[in-house]
Amino acid sequence: MVLRTEKAIVENMINFLAILKTTPILTKAMNAKEQLHVVHSSLISLSLLILQFMATQGQVITCKAAVAWEPNKPLVIEEVQVAPPKAGEVRVKILFSALCHTDAYTWSGKDPEGLFPCILGHEAAGIVESVGEGVTDVQPGDHVIPCYQAECKECKFCKSGKTNLCGKVRLATGAGVMFSDRKSRFSVNGKPLYHFMGTSTFSQYTVVHNVSVAKIDPKAPLEKVCLLGCGVSTGLGAVWNTAKVEPGSIVAVFGLGTIGLAVAEGAKAAGASRVIGIDIDRKKFDTAKNFGVTEFVNPKDHEKPIQQVIVDMTDGGVDYSFECIGNVSIMRAALECCHKGWGTSVIVGVAASGQEISTRPFQLVTGRVWKGTAFGGFKSRSHVPWLVDKYMKKEIKVDEYITHNLTLVDINKAFHLLHGGDCLRVVLNMNV
Ligand SMILES: NC(=O)C1=CN([C@@H]2O[C@H](COP(=O)(O)OP(=O)(O)OC[C@H]3O[C@@H](n4cnc5c(N)ncnc54)[C@H](O)[C@@H]3O)[C@@H](O)[C@H]2O)C=CC1
Ligand SMILES: N[C@@H](CCC(=O)N[C@@H](CSC=O)C(=O)NCC(=O)O)C(=O)O
Ligand SMILES: [Zn+2]
Ligand SMILES: [Zn+2]
């Protein structure tokens, strides 16, 4: 363990120097003496961080977390105890966590898997603090994105080559506990708190399974790439992996929040000839243009059912449609606006417990295809680092989805903002 930790320190020093080398302020604005000063003080900070991690390894950490004690009741910032990682587990210092509508959905009490009290949050980035026995893929100091969709590379799902779903820890994460002992690593004064989606990132420290953590480029800004833990990746992947949109396709996107905009961005990158954005909030269109939407339709402006409006606009229907709202009536409309013979509709939105989809079977008999996607079909540990690299090469947007920056203590305000029409993603700084 000591050897592994020393190796981690050295590797992180090297990584850190690599970051400094690419920091423009060091190459342009400063003289050599000033640059040396920045390097020295940064190295001291890094060493302190590593020493801090060495001091906490194997110990219970007390830190701040937002606890959902009951559905729909304000989250409470509590001092929580985070147990050390057991075999096959990783404890992560969460630096930035964004809010996703799925957190709000579970918090609302409409998620059949929702368990309380719990720590929500699943779109985040941080640094590995310590690892449990047998963990070799990551080590203290690594920059990581927790992944609610695991990738063990061994189970029948992972080996199938047909899906990104992984079966290894899914039952445990659905039950709000860790796989090895079916217990939680979180507590408040001895009272256990449930984990959420295997990530629970609204805590300054969390414990995740080693199959649920992606190691990323240490130069990537964690306050931005945290978004690749869910929303942006899901939208892009829905287009590239699930639908496999071809150049020249006509695409309809229902719902122009973060997920719908990422679908539009993915469709544009895939060479779609038209990207029709549908939303009941007309303010969304100005933003949507910047993400690749070419036409905007507001269902409120039409008497006819929205599927008929789209069919009439597209000589019989679209090649691909995406439902990015979580509304089962719109899921039906999204299927029925697809072209006879080949149109494919992808459900991305998460609908509440008890909701069901329906259509005339004739819609499918006549060649339309109905699909769904989880995390955009991306295999988490393999593809999240690739997405981070694409962001670093400026091949995908991320910054543009961040409309608000707040701190952990303002998390209730952040959820309030998330429900407003002007908000895409709120990123919380977890350590201020
Ligand atoms: N399948 C997956 O892996 C994932 C699914 N999700 C789900 O995706 C959905 C969308 O997430 P966000 O983009 O963050 O949500 P959002 O709330 O920001 O966006 C939804 C958009 O739909 C619009 N809208 C609402 N009702 C409408 C209607 N009847 N017709 C047309 N437009 C309507 C809203 O004005 C809003 O612009 C959520 O249900 C979320 O839980 C999120 C992440 C991953
Ligand atoms: N527990 C929920 C499940 C909601 C859901 O479908 N989640 C998506 C991710 S949404 C992210 O923001 C998902 O990946 N599902 C696959 C999975 O294995 O959970 C419910 O029952 O409604
Ligand atoms: Zn999400
Ligand atoms: Zn697996």
Coordinates of N, CA and C and ligand atoms in Angstrom, one line a residue, residues 100 102 105 111-113 122 148-149 170 197 230 350 374, ligand 2:
C100 N -29.0 16.8 -12.2 CA -29.7 16.3 -13.3 C -31.2 16.1 -13.0
T102 N -32.9 13.7 -13.2 CA -33.2 12.4 -12.6 C -33.0 12.4 -11.1
Y105 N -36.2 13.8 -10.0 CA -37.3 12.8 -10.2 C -37.3 11.8 -9.0
D111 N -39.9 7.8 -8.2 CA -39.0 6.8 -8.7 C -39.3 5.5 -7.9
P112 N -39.7 4.4 -8.5 CA -40.0 3.2 -7.7 C -38.7 2.7 -7.0
E113 N -37.5 3.1 -7.5 CA -36.3 2.7 -6.7 C -35.8 3.7 -5.7
H122 N -25.4 12.3 -9.3 CA -24.7 11.3 -10.2 C -23.9 11.9 -11.3
Y148 N -22.7 6.1 -13.1 CA -23.9 5.4 -12.5 C -24.1 4.1 -13.3
Q149 N -23.7 4.1 -14.5 CA -23.8 2.8 -15.3 C -22.4 2.2 -15.2
R170 N -25.6 -3.9 -10.3 CA -26.9 -3.1 -10.5 C -27.9 -3.4 -9.4
M197 N -27.9 5.5 -7.1 CA -27.3 5.2 -8.4 C -25.9 4.8 -8.4
C230 N -23.2 12.3 -17.1 CA -24.6 11.9 -17.4 C -25.1 12.7 -18.6
V350 N -37.0 10.0 -18.7 CA -37.4 9.0 -17.7 C -38.8 9.4 -17.2
A374 N -29.9 4.1 -22.2 CA -29.4 4.5 -20.9 C -28.0 4.9 -21.1
Ligands
LIG2 N1 -34.9 3.9 -11.0 C1 -35.5 4.6 -12.1 C2 -34.6 4.4 -13.3 C3 -34.5 5.6 -14.0 C4 -33.6 5.4 -15.3 O1 -34.1 4.9 -16.3 N2 -32.4 5.8 -15.2 C5 -31.5 5.8 -16.4 C6 -30.5 6.9 -16.2 S1 -31.2 8.4 -15.9 C7 -29.9 9.4 -15.6 O2 -30.0 10.5 -15.3 C8 -30.8 4.6 -16.6 O3 -29.6 4.5 -17.0 N3 -31.4 3.5 -16.5 C9 -30.8 2.2 -16.6 C10 -30.6 1.6 -15.2 O4 -30.0 0.5 -15.2 O5 -31.0 2.2 -14.2 C11 -36.9 4.0 -12.4 O6 -37.1 2.9 -12.1 O7 -37.7 4.8 -13.0

